[in-house]
Amino acid sequence: MDSFCSPILIIFLSAVFMSSSISLATSSSTYENFLSCVSTHSEPSNPISAVLYTPTNSSFSSLLSSTIQNLRFLSPRAHKPLLIITPTQNSHIQAAVICSRDNGLQIKVRSGGHDYEGLSYRSNVEFIIIDLRNLRSITVDTANKAAWVEAGATIGEVYYHIANKSNTLGFPAGLCPTVGVGGHFSGGGIGTLMRKYGLAADNIIDAYVVDVDGRILDRKSMGEDLFWAIRGGGGASFGIIASWKINLVPVPPTVTVFNVSRTLNQGATQLLNKWQYIANKFNEDLFVRAVSIVTSGATKAESTILVMFQSLFLGSVNGLLPLMQQSFPELGLKAQDCTEMSWINSTLYFAGYTNGESIDVLLNRTLQPKLFYKGKSDFVTQPISITGFENIWKELIAGNSSPQIIMDPLGGRMSNISDTAIPFPHRAGNLYNIQYYMYWQARGTNTTKDHLQRMKEIYKFMSPFVSSSPRAAYLNYKDLDLGRVDVRNTSYTEASVWGNKYFKNNFKKLAVVKNMVDPTNFFWDEQSIPPLS
Ligand SMILES: Cc1cc2nc3c(=O)[nH]c(=O)nc-3n(C[C@H](O)[C@H](O)[C@H](O)COP(=O)(O)OP(=O)(O)OC[C@H]3O[C@@H](n4cnc5c(N)ncnc54)[C@H](O)[C@@H]3O)c2cc1C
Ligand SMILES: *[C@@H]1O[C@H](CO)[C@@H](O)[C@H](O)[C@H]1NC(C)=O
Ligand SMILES: *[C@@H]1O[C@H](CO)[C@@H](O)[C@H](O)[C@H]1NC(C)=O
Ligand SMILES: *[C@@H]1O[C@H](CO)[C@@H](O)[C@H](O)[C@H]1NC(C)=O
Ligand SMILES: *[C@@H]1O[C@H](CO)[C@@H](O)[C@H](O)[C@H]1NC(C)=O
Ligand SMILES: *[C@@H]1O[C@H](CO)[C@@H](O)[C@H](O)[C@H]1NC(C)=O
Ligand SMILES: *[C@@H]1O[C@H](CO)[C@@H](O)[C@H](O)[C@H]1NC(C)=O
Ligand SMILES: *[C@@H]1O[C@H](CO)[C@@H](O)[C@H](O)[C@H]1NC(C)=O
Ligand SMILES: *[C@@H]1O[C@H](CO)[C@@H](O)[C@H](O)[C@H]1NC(C)=O
């Protein structure tokens, strides 16, 4: 399995882990006050009580675990939320915000549940979950090349509904269909179209957000500072995004994909070394990522590295071959390595569906196999030498387990957008992004501990090869190893430890905006933006 949204794995089950969950001791008065508060803020025609699940409700556990994608956080020891609310209209979100605030409860908001650290559904303090699964309508307006997307939708649903209306419009976002737009768009959103059109967050043109006072604001009423912050700064620090308006982008009726793999004996190291110099400079219609995995042999000596070059080209094979011949002849790409298809079929392809599956799989919200996993990220600003790669391979092969290393090329439009246009700062000067992604499939005595430790070792090992001061990281590959807090009164200095990595010079502006819109830090989590006056 090469892509982390491939369907090959066994799905693990869940209810067992949840059944004996414990709850933080909650004063019954907080609970009752909350319930009576939401009922007074409810419209009689559409009461919030109909979408409110208490722990005694027989659906509570399955609802809670349904989109817990990372099995590390599906544990009997995890604190349960006091309540789960599944709004069917924005007024439910508004009531939940007002009543949580007035009763000193933390809110965690969940869209697709793909947060790498589970921050959308777990906490150490008394909290409720607002799960946006029912708010996921998508309205595509092909005449104006735009769409309104409710925050509980997945990117697969977005792709599907665009393609349902037009075969020449698309949207630049991530590769796995089950990722939610609530987290993904507010954290950036990198994918196969980014060299041509930038991030998902670069293509947001309006939004509805529920603020700390329970008001619902659009771009005009929230102002440009808050609108800036929620496009890459992480929504959870600023409010609850109810819906996004996105700008659709042109795609040709025919695109071309390839997936060419080479082992070390087949020259993978030299190819990857060369790739670093050209992948960020290619014509912006051409995206070629590189994914390396360890393929284990019977003995360590027989293990090797496989590097997969996976590509989307916005055009036909006839357009692609000369470009590759000119810039990357070493790969030896042939017409028979390439497949022409529609853009929507390419979204299936990159999700690992290469056997003629129907595009209906994009609508399946439980497609993603649940795994135990850990991700980390880096940005590379100087090409890694051949010797550097040889040392990296040695380190990867030596361990009992090693992450996939997913290298996504930047450049093109990514370099044309200013570092300060939105909070995502990793633009010109960066060659590519690295994601280290490791998964495992069982909860052994030390399994999780050992894998997490291994990820730390690899991350340390990689430090000479990647960006420094700060060692940059990508918010959507959230990593609590970079620093965390467990209290609401996080100081700006404490938060800078991770804030500077994710946002570089934009961190300060994020903290200033935070102070304008949520000075008491109601919307907080283990790695949120603190207010700075
Ligand atoms: C299998 C997999 C594949 C991935 N592929 C890619 C990829 O190709 N490209 C890429 O860039 N990233 C990718 N990611 C990372 C992904 O973009 C982030 O994990 C993203 O934040 C997930 O969004 P979500 O809504 O599914 O997650 P959630 O866990 O629901 O939310 C993530 C964070 O956003 C907050 N949030 C969610 N909804 C809202 C809202 N409406 N308002 C305010 N805050 C909100 C949550 O509280 C939490 O802090 C992938 C992750 C996984 C697990
Ligand atoms: C669980 O809560 C939902 C939503 O409020 C409600 O519709 C359902 O009847 C409840 N189920 C039980 C068994 O109480
Ligand atoms: C659009 O969706 C409708 C309803 O799901 C379906 O019947 C129709 O075939 C789809 N059209 C296209 C072009 O995908
Ligand atoms: C790419 O090729 C590798 C190895 O040949 C294979 O394991 C992987 O599933 C392929 N990926 C896609 C998206 O086709
Ligand atoms: C997309 O994939 C489906 C299923 O394999 C196939 O029937 C269809 O012809 C493909 N369309 C294009 C334009 O590639
Ligand atoms: C969604 O995908 C999962 C995993 O492949 C599968 O078990 C489930 O049946 C699918 N659901 C639907 C509605 O097709
Ligand atoms: C980036 O900017 C250069 C110079 O202004 C321009 O030629 C190029 O087309 C731009 N590329 C993208 C993808 O916007
Ligand atoms: C788990 O780790 C502990 C401490 O590192 C060690 O003592 C123990 O032997 C390990 N258990 C197994 C089953 O490997
Ligand atoms: C935050 O509050 C805790 C007590 O709740 C206190 O111990 C800690 O010093 C405070 N931290 C800051 C940065 O103010």
XYZ file of C-alpha atoms and ligand atoms in Angstrom:
698
model
C 0.000 0.000 0.000
C 1.562 3.266 -1.004
C -0.985 5.922 -0.363
C -2.455 6.359 3.047
C -5.962 6.402 1.692
C -5.716 3.151 -0.227
C -8.488 0.712 0.648
C -6.450 -2.423 1.096
C -6.509 -2.730 4.846
C -8.652 -4.582 7.253
C -10.948 -2.342 9.176
C -10.592 -2.481 12.886
C -13.497 -2.393 15.163
C -14.179 -0.033 17.650
C -17.211 -0.465 19.797
C -15.282 -2.685 22.182
C -12.793 0.017 22.948
C -15.435 2.592 23.566
C -17.816 0.705 25.748
C -15.994 1.141 28.995
C -14.963 4.747 28.480
C -14.931 6.870 31.541
C -16.193 10.366 31.881
C -14.672 13.254 33.765
C -16.646 13.940 36.864
C -19.076 16.620 35.864
C -21.229 18.503 38.230
C -24.750 17.633 37.296
C -25.632 21.297 37.513
C -23.256 22.224 34.628
C -24.916 19.581 32.580
C -28.448 20.637 33.431
C -27.626 24.292 32.982
C -26.247 23.536 29.547
C -29.363 21.601 28.565
C -31.713 24.272 29.750
C -29.590 26.961 28.056
C -29.683 25.240 24.656
C -33.402 24.657 24.944
C -34.027 28.364 25.453
C -31.825 29.103 22.415
C -33.605 26.561 20.277
C -36.223 27.232 17.669
C -39.335 25.211 18.560
C -39.687 24.075 14.955
C -36.174 22.613 14.933
C -35.150 21.938 18.535
C -31.551 21.189 19.390
C -32.718 18.348 21.656
C -33.336 16.291 18.526
C -29.634 16.389 17.618
C -28.145 16.114 21.083
C -26.659 12.816 22.278
C -25.962 12.190 25.948
C -23.628 9.394 27.096
C -26.616 7.273 28.108
C -27.967 7.319 24.546
C -27.379 3.934 22.936
C -25.969 5.619 19.801
C -23.473 7.742 21.725
C -20.459 5.406 21.496
C -20.861 4.549 17.854
C -21.399 8.207 16.993
C -18.276 9.167 18.907
C -16.097 6.488 17.337
C -17.575 6.749 13.830
C -15.029 9.253 12.517
C -12.207 8.607 14.951
C -9.794 7.844 12.118
C -6.747 7.314 14.299
C -7.174 4.217 16.473
C -4.541 5.539 18.887
C -7.292 7.733 20.275
C -10.024 5.136 20.412
C -9.100 4.003 23.859
C -11.111 2.975 26.904
C -9.043 5.409 28.936
C -10.004 8.407 26.819
C -12.225 11.008 28.434
C -15.631 11.097 26.883
C -17.312 14.318 25.892
C -20.209 15.411 28.037
C -22.414 15.569 24.955
C -22.265 15.282 21.206
C -24.337 17.645 19.114
C -24.888 16.991 15.405
C -26.328 20.295 14.123
C -28.730 20.278 11.219
C -28.803 24.049 10.960
C -26.484 26.887 11.856
C -28.658 28.013 14.786
C -27.720 24.775 16.566
C -24.049 25.724 16.349
C -24.834 29.193 17.633
C -26.740 27.850 20.649
C -24.016 25.334 21.436
C -21.329 28.043 21.417
C -23.248 30.409 23.660
C -24.212 27.718 26.151
C -20.750 26.100 26.280
C -19.168 29.452 26.885
C -21.640 30.377 29.609
C -21.119 27.032 31.338
C -17.343 26.863 31.097
C -17.287 23.899 28.729
C -14.700 23.472 26.032
C -15.923 22.887 22.458
C -14.253 20.498 20.049
C -15.565 20.724 16.523
C -15.302 17.800 14.182
C -15.785 17.732 10.449
C -14.102 14.649 8.917
C -12.263 13.526 12.074
C -8.910 13.159 10.275
C -6.929 15.302 12.682
C -3.575 13.527 13.137
C -3.681 14.100 16.880
C -7.403 13.579 17.357
C -7.897 17.126 18.617
C -11.385 17.326 17.114
C -12.784 14.722 19.503
C -10.598 14.351 22.586
C -9.615 16.565 25.487
C -8.367 16.485 29.056
C -10.962 18.958 30.286
C -14.746 18.931 30.327
C -15.868 19.282 26.730
C -18.591 18.775 24.189
C -18.254 17.756 20.547
C -19.999 19.549 17.750
C -19.974 17.014 14.943
C -20.840 18.602 11.607
C -21.737 15.382 9.757
C -25.253 16.586 9.002
C -24.170 19.955 7.629
C -22.698 18.925 4.330
C -24.738 20.320 1.484
C -22.814 21.442 -1.576
C -24.197 23.924 -4.094
C -22.221 24.209 -7.302
C -22.664 27.283 -9.489
C -20.896 26.509 -12.758
C -21.834 29.856 -14.353
C -19.874 31.704 -11.683
C -17.293 28.935 -11.221
C -17.977 28.821 -7.487
C -19.581 26.583 -4.884
C -20.900 26.848 -1.331
C -19.781 23.897 0.745
C -20.981 23.228 4.271
C -18.144 22.480 6.688
C -19.135 18.883 7.405
C -18.664 17.840 3.769
C -15.715 15.724 2.701
C -13.381 16.612 -0.153
C -14.628 13.502 -1.983
C -18.153 14.918 -1.848
C -16.860 18.268 -3.127
C -15.077 16.623 -6.067
C -18.113 14.476 -6.850
C -20.571 17.361 -6.891
C -18.329 19.534 -9.060
C -17.854 16.711 -11.567
C -21.584 16.046 -11.509
C -22.077 19.527 -13.022
C -19.006 19.978 -15.193
C -16.106 17.958 -16.573
C -13.939 21.052 -17.018
C -14.031 22.405 -13.465
C -12.212 21.057 -10.427
C -10.869 22.130 -7.054
C -7.324 21.991 -5.658
C -7.382 20.009 -2.409
C -6.030 16.803 -0.871
C -5.856 13.200 -2.025
C -8.011 11.249 0.405
C -11.744 11.564 -0.242
C -12.850 11.193 3.392
C -10.915 14.218 4.664
C -13.341 16.871 5.952
C -13.376 20.407 4.548
C -13.772 21.920 8.035
C -10.252 20.940 9.072
C -8.634 20.605 5.659
C -9.507 24.002 4.166
C -8.844 25.860 7.413
C -5.412 24.202 7.693
C -4.258 24.765 4.077
C -4.969 21.781 1.827
C -2.178 20.465 -0.394
C -2.802 18.211 -3.368
C -2.122 17.386 -6.991
C -3.387 20.724 -8.388
C -1.386 22.964 -6.075
C 1.427 23.749 -8.522
C -1.172 25.219 -10.866
C -3.701 26.708 -8.445
C -2.220 26.781 -4.927
C -3.815 25.329 -1.799
C -7.474 24.751 -1.067
C -7.236 27.710 1.330
C -5.904 29.936 -1.489
C -9.170 29.327 -3.336
C -11.674 30.258 -0.639
C -13.623 33.397 -1.399
C -16.157 33.641 1.425
C -17.237 31.805 4.565
C -19.828 31.706 7.321
C -18.305 31.495 10.789
C -19.951 31.308 14.210
C -17.942 33.497 16.576
C -17.482 33.373 20.351
C -20.656 35.431 20.872
C -22.691 33.028 18.802
C -23.034 35.448 15.902
C -22.898 34.152 12.386
C -20.559 36.220 10.250
C -19.759 36.227 6.537
C -16.616 37.615 4.929
C -17.951 41.142 4.937
C -19.127 41.163 8.539
C -16.132 39.258 9.941
C -13.613 41.525 8.215
C -10.468 40.665 6.283
C -8.313 39.850 9.326
C -10.470 36.994 10.561
C -11.115 35.863 6.998
C -7.330 35.743 6.538
C -6.796 33.748 9.736
C -9.266 30.939 8.991
C -7.654 30.188 5.610
C -4.650 28.239 6.873
C -4.418 29.304 10.521
C -6.654 26.447 11.674
C -10.357 27.145 12.154
C -10.522 25.756 15.674
C -8.676 28.735 17.208
C -11.119 31.313 15.862
C -14.661 30.009 15.761
C -16.728 27.390 14.021
C -16.816 27.506 10.268
C -20.306 26.616 9.071
C -19.637 26.877 5.325
C -17.085 27.907 2.750
C -17.491 29.537 -0.637
C -14.856 28.179 -2.973
C -13.543 29.249 -6.324
C -13.643 26.408 -8.866
C -10.700 26.062 -11.223
C -10.506 24.975 -14.876
C -9.325 21.442 -15.627
C -9.038 19.940 -19.121
C -11.503 17.182 -20.097
C -8.529 14.800 -20.338
C -5.690 14.551 -17.843
C -2.873 11.990 -17.705
C -1.572 10.038 -14.735
C 1.413 7.790 -14.185
C 2.963 5.874 -11.308
C 6.482 4.682 -12.076
C 8.507 2.904 -9.388
C 12.236 2.298 -9.111
C 14.249 0.370 -6.526
C 17.752 1.288 -5.376
C 19.230 -1.164 -7.907
C 17.235 0.575 -10.606
C 18.778 3.952 -9.778
C 16.105 5.325 -7.437
C 18.614 7.450 -5.505
C 19.975 9.252 -8.560
C 16.464 9.796 -9.898
C 15.220 11.216 -6.633
C 18.254 13.444 -6.359
C 17.526 14.827 -9.825
C 13.797 15.103 -9.084
C 14.557 17.648 -6.359
C 16.054 20.069 -8.892
C 13.247 19.871 -11.418
C 9.919 18.875 -9.831
C 9.401 22.361 -8.423
C 10.351 23.992 -11.743
C 8.294 21.860 -14.132
C 5.565 23.442 -16.160
C 2.805 24.102 -13.622
C 0.469 21.678 -15.441
C 2.770 18.889 -14.305
C 2.791 17.527 -10.759
C 5.169 14.654 -9.979
C 5.374 13.550 -6.353
C 7.807 10.980 -5.009
C 6.906 8.458 -2.317
C 9.551 6.233 -0.784
C 8.838 3.058 1.143
C 10.979 0.298 2.565
C 10.217 -3.025 0.888
C 11.295 -5.735 3.247
C 13.213 -8.738 2.046
C 13.695 -11.972 3.938
C 16.756 -10.410 5.553
C 17.832 -6.811 6.111
C 20.364 -7.243 3.310
C 17.546 -8.046 0.922
C 15.437 -5.057 1.936
C 15.424 -2.133 -0.418
C 13.776 1.206 -0.962
C 11.107 1.686 -3.573
C 10.595 5.204 -4.857
C 7.296 5.789 -6.635
C 6.998 8.776 -8.948
C 3.301 9.568 -9.151
C 2.038 12.199 -11.487
C -0.915 14.216 -12.631
C -0.545 16.139 -15.886
C -3.258 18.571 -16.975
C -3.293 17.469 -20.585
C -2.900 14.454 -22.833
C -0.090 11.882 -23.094
C 1.109 13.650 -26.221
C 1.626 16.814 -24.225
C 3.253 15.044 -21.294
C 5.924 12.932 -23.012
C 7.912 15.814 -24.557
C 7.899 17.683 -21.220
C 9.258 14.639 -19.412
C 11.767 13.951 -22.178
C 13.028 17.505 -21.894
C 13.246 17.804 -18.088
C 13.467 14.292 -16.691
C 14.678 11.935 -19.442
C 16.412 9.764 -16.788
C 13.032 8.414 -15.672
C 12.519 6.931 -19.139
C 8.762 7.547 -19.122
C 6.922 5.764 -21.943
C 3.419 6.188 -23.318
C 2.444 2.798 -21.930
C 3.230 4.017 -18.381
C 0.565 6.684 -18.758
C -3.229 6.639 -18.550
C -5.538 9.322 -19.858
C -8.722 9.929 -17.898
C -11.076 12.617 -16.650
C -9.965 14.821 -13.756
C -12.593 13.233 -11.515
C -11.233 9.766 -12.306
C -7.773 11.050 -11.380
C -9.063 11.863 -7.883
C -10.003 8.188 -7.531
C -6.641 7.140 -8.913
C -4.712 9.179 -6.348
C -6.901 7.785 -3.587
C -5.741 4.312 -4.621
C -8.812 3.274 -6.662
C -7.219 2.112 -9.878
C -9.553 -0.733 -10.860
C -12.388 1.112 -12.535
C -14.349 1.791 -9.345
C -17.341 4.075 -9.709
C -16.973 7.712 -8.686
C -19.671 6.948 -6.111
C -16.838 5.853 -3.790
C -16.134 9.567 -3.371
C -19.406 9.819 -1.445
C -18.503 7.057 0.995
C -17.659 8.710 4.297
C -16.469 5.478 5.913
C -14.099 4.486 3.146
C -10.929 5.275 5.027
C -9.517 2.199 6.779
C -8.966 2.980 10.436
C -5.385 2.596 11.586
C -3.029 3.491 14.368
C -0.865 6.209 12.884
C 1.508 9.066 13.365
C 2.509 11.789 10.924
C 5.214 14.432 10.923
C 6.278 16.972 8.343
C 9.200 18.962 7.012
C 9.986 21.389 4.239
C 13.107 21.015 2.114
C 14.876 24.152 0.870
C 18.193 22.668 -0.364
C 18.433 19.475 -2.424
C 19.575 16.442 -0.433
C 22.802 14.965 -1.839
C 23.142 11.423 -3.148
C 25.208 10.545 -0.086
C 22.526 12.129 2.076
C 19.874 9.887 0.554
C 22.119 6.851 0.906
C 22.396 7.555 4.618
C 18.659 8.103 4.920
C 17.954 4.759 3.228
C 20.370 3.002 5.577
C 18.597 4.485 8.560
C 15.143 3.561 7.224
C 16.136 -0.014 6.406
C 17.920 -0.536 9.732
C 14.808 -0.049 11.871
C 12.088 -2.577 12.636
C 9.549 -0.171 11.241
C 9.882 2.941 9.146
C 7.573 5.593 7.799
C 6.644 6.210 4.197
C 8.254 9.422 3.050
C 5.899 11.379 0.864
C 7.522 14.213 -1.043
C 5.145 16.740 -2.616
C 6.735 19.255 -5.005
C 6.057 22.966 -4.566
C 6.906 25.749 -7.008
C 4.621 27.014 -9.763
C 1.673 28.890 -8.292
C 2.814 27.949 -4.766
C 5.877 30.175 -5.223
C 3.904 33.018 -6.792
C 1.677 33.516 -3.788
C 3.152 35.752 -1.106
C 4.183 34.235 2.264
C 1.690 36.521 3.983
C -1.306 36.164 1.639
C -2.784 33.597 4.027
C -1.260 32.087 7.215
C 0.409 29.184 5.316
C 3.948 30.585 4.920
C 5.817 27.813 3.078
C 6.064 29.382 -0.377
C 8.988 30.549 -2.580
C 12.301 29.048 -1.492
C 10.795 25.681 -0.580
C 11.450 22.818 -2.978
C 9.075 20.279 -1.526
C 7.119 19.173 1.496
C 7.871 15.924 3.287
C 5.290 13.933 5.151
C 6.542 11.077 7.302
C 3.632 8.726 7.743
C 3.739 5.540 9.764
C 0.859 3.240 10.526
C 0.394 0.016 12.420
C -2.526 -2.285 12.843
C -2.593 -3.594 16.359
C -2.503 -2.387 19.894
C 0.328 -4.496 21.372
C 1.884 -3.859 24.769
C 4.601 -1.608 23.396
C 3.596 -1.338 19.752
C 2.375 2.226 19.826
C 5.137 3.420 22.124
C 7.796 1.854 19.892
C 6.369 3.330 16.694
C 6.085 6.792 18.201
C 9.662 6.540 19.423
C 10.826 5.433 15.990
C 9.142 8.465 14.419
C 11.013 10.737 16.817
C 14.303 9.086 15.870
C 13.653 9.485 12.154
C 12.657 13.107 12.665
C 15.876 13.749 14.549
C 17.889 11.915 11.923
C 16.403 14.099 9.180
C 17.258 17.420 10.797
C 20.444 18.144 8.759
C 18.504 17.709 5.504
C 15.523 19.974 6.029
C 14.572 23.561 6.856
C 15.854 25.035 10.116
C 15.313 28.156 12.269
C 12.514 27.397 12.381
C 12.298 23.781 11.324
C 9.040 24.327 9.466
C 5.961 22.081 9.718
C 2.571 21.880 8.021
C -0.456 22.443 10.252
C -2.626 19.801 8.594
C -0.034 17.169 9.547
C -0.520 18.134 13.168
C 2.191 16.905 15.526
C 1.987 17.345 19.279
C 5.668 16.369 19.605
C 6.332 19.946 18.474
C 4.846 21.201 21.730
C 1.485 21.302 23.441
C -0.382 22.759 26.356
C -3.181 21.368 28.453
C -4.462 24.625 29.872
C -6.500 27.416 28.354
C -4.171 30.183 29.513
C -1.413 29.288 27.032
C 1.057 32.119 26.761
C 2.179 33.507 23.437
C 5.751 32.497 24.231
C 4.819 28.896 24.976
C 2.743 28.650 21.826
C 5.533 30.176 19.711
C 7.415 26.905 20.041
C 5.052 25.262 17.565
C 3.450 28.426 16.189
C 6.665 29.566 14.513
C 7.096 26.171 12.883
C 3.625 26.086 11.398
C 3.278 29.779 10.575
C 6.719 31.433 10.696
C 6.232 35.220 10.636
C 2.463 34.882 10.335
C 2.175 33.486 13.840
C 2.220 36.900 15.463
C -0.547 38.230 13.228
C -2.623 35.139 13.988
C -2.254 35.839 17.718
C -3.223 39.482 17.215
C -6.317 38.488 15.214
C -7.137 35.930 17.886
C -7.072 38.697 20.466
C -9.470 40.769 18.357
C -12.049 38.016 17.949
C -11.648 35.783 21.021
C -9.654 37.613 23.713
C -10.669 35.192 26.483
C -9.423 32.201 24.461
C -12.714 30.324 24.524
C -11.798 28.449 21.335
C -8.670 26.677 22.494
C -6.970 23.321 22.201
C -3.598 21.693 22.823
C -2.008 23.578 19.940
C -4.218 26.579 19.308
C -3.311 30.226 18.729
C -3.237 32.254 21.989
C -4.448 35.863 22.078
C -1.765 38.573 21.945
C -2.657 42.163 22.711
C -5.953 9.671 5.517
C -5.569 11.124 5.514
C -5.228 11.734 4.311
C -4.865 13.080 4.254
N -4.512 13.652 3.053
C -4.163 14.964 3.007
C -3.778 15.598 1.789
O -3.755 14.985 0.735
N -3.443 16.915 1.816
C -3.469 17.636 2.977
O -3.199 18.831 2.940
N -3.826 17.059 4.149
C -4.162 15.748 4.181
N -4.504 15.175 5.380
C -4.519 15.993 6.588
C -5.868 16.704 6.702
O -5.889 17.804 5.815
C -6.058 17.234 8.121
O -6.011 16.174 9.036
C -7.375 17.993 8.248
O -7.302 18.907 9.305
C -8.529 17.047 8.453
O -9.745 17.716 8.437
P -11.035 16.988 9.041
O -12.143 17.946 8.982
O -11.188 15.661 8.408
O -10.545 16.699 10.517
P -11.132 17.007 11.965
O -10.415 16.050 12.844
O -12.607 16.993 11.966
O -10.638 18.472 12.226
C -9.278 18.860 12.172
C -9.088 20.152 12.958
O -9.895 21.176 12.395
C -10.859 21.621 13.347
N -12.137 21.796 12.648
C -12.827 20.859 11.958
N -13.947 21.383 11.458
C -13.968 22.681 11.827
C -14.884 23.743 11.612
N -16.001 23.582 10.908
N -14.613 24.956 12.155
C -13.488 25.133 12.882
N -12.576 24.171 13.107
C -12.820 22.949 12.588
C -10.934 20.523 14.390
O -11.405 21.000 15.623
C -9.499 20.053 14.419
O -8.716 20.943 15.171
C -4.853 13.827 5.446
C -5.200 13.217 6.658
C -5.535 11.874 6.699
C -5.877 11.225 8.005
C -30.419 9.360 21.055
O -30.415 10.740 20.743
C -31.047 11.049 19.499
C -30.830 12.525 19.220
O -31.239 13.320 20.268
C -32.524 10.686 19.580
O -33.138 10.922 18.351
C -32.636 9.219 19.927
O -33.999 8.897 20.126
C -31.872 8.890 21.183
N -31.878 7.462 21.370
C -32.122 6.904 22.540
C -32.132 5.411 22.578
O -32.336 7.558 23.543
C -25.323 13.600 -11.206
O -25.938 13.062 -10.049
C -27.192 12.494 -10.302
C -27.868 12.162 -8.989
O -26.960 11.542 -8.111
C -27.003 11.283 -11.203
O -28.222 10.672 -11.478
C -26.354 11.750 -12.503
O -26.056 10.635 -13.301
C -25.056 12.506 -12.225
N -24.556 13.073 -13.457
C -23.279 13.063 -13.780
C -22.908 13.731 -15.061
O -22.412 12.569 -13.069
C 2.025 2.727 -7.621
O 2.880 1.640 -7.831
C 3.201 0.910 -6.652
C 4.284 -0.108 -6.928
O 4.238 -0.570 -8.219
C 1.924 0.278 -6.118
O 2.209 -0.418 -4.931
C 0.931 1.390 -5.828
O -0.304 0.866 -5.381
C 0.685 2.262 -7.049
N -0.112 3.411 -6.682
C -1.132 3.853 -7.420
C -1.852 5.054 -6.937
O -1.455 3.309 -8.461
C -13.849 7.042 -15.451
O -13.864 5.775 -14.827
C -15.014 5.002 -15.112
C -14.940 3.742 -14.287
O -13.770 3.059 -14.598
C -15.081 4.712 -16.593
O -16.260 4.000 -16.895
C -15.082 6.012 -17.352
O -15.005 5.740 -18.737
C -13.902 6.871 -16.961
N -14.048 8.147 -17.614
C -13.030 8.823 -18.116
C -13.373 10.052 -18.906
O -11.859 8.536 -17.924
C -17.877 2.397 2.224
O -16.614 1.797 2.181
C -16.422 0.799 3.163
C -14.962 0.368 3.089
O -14.632 -0.013 1.795
C -17.400 -0.344 2.919
O -17.239 -1.332 3.907
C -18.820 0.213 2.953
O -19.732 -0.813 2.624
C -18.973 1.356 1.990
N -20.269 1.981 2.188
C -21.114 2.174 1.202
C -22.398 2.848 1.563
O -20.866 1.832 0.056
C 4.026 32.702 -11.670
O 4.545 33.980 -11.994
C 5.258 34.016 -13.213
C 5.892 35.398 -13.344
O 4.971 36.401 -13.015
C 4.298 33.709 -14.362
O 5.005 33.673 -15.576
C 3.683 32.315 -14.122
O 2.710 32.053 -15.104
C 3.036 32.258 -12.747
N 2.619 30.888 -12.526
C 1.485 30.576 -11.931
C 1.184 29.130 -11.810
O 0.710 31.406 -11.487
C 7.800 -3.187 26.820
O 8.704 -2.158 27.173
C 9.225 -2.288 28.476
C 10.038 -1.043 28.820
O 10.739 -0.570 27.706
C 10.052 -3.578 28.542
O 10.569 -3.745 29.829
C 9.146 -4.761 28.185
O 9.909 -5.943 28.114
C 8.469 -4.547 26.847
N 7.471 -5.571 26.623
C 7.414 -6.300 25.518
C 6.308 -7.307 25.450
O 8.190 -6.140 24.592
C -2.162 28.871 33.761
O -2.974 28.513 34.862
C -2.397 27.555 35.731
C -3.413 27.224 36.807
O -4.654 27.026 36.247
C -1.125 28.109 36.337
O -0.513 27.119 37.135
C -0.169 28.506 35.217
O 0.960 29.129 35.749
C -0.858 29.458 34.245
N 0.036 29.661 33.105
C 0.239 30.867 32.562
C 1.150 30.905 31.368
O -0.292 31.879 32.959
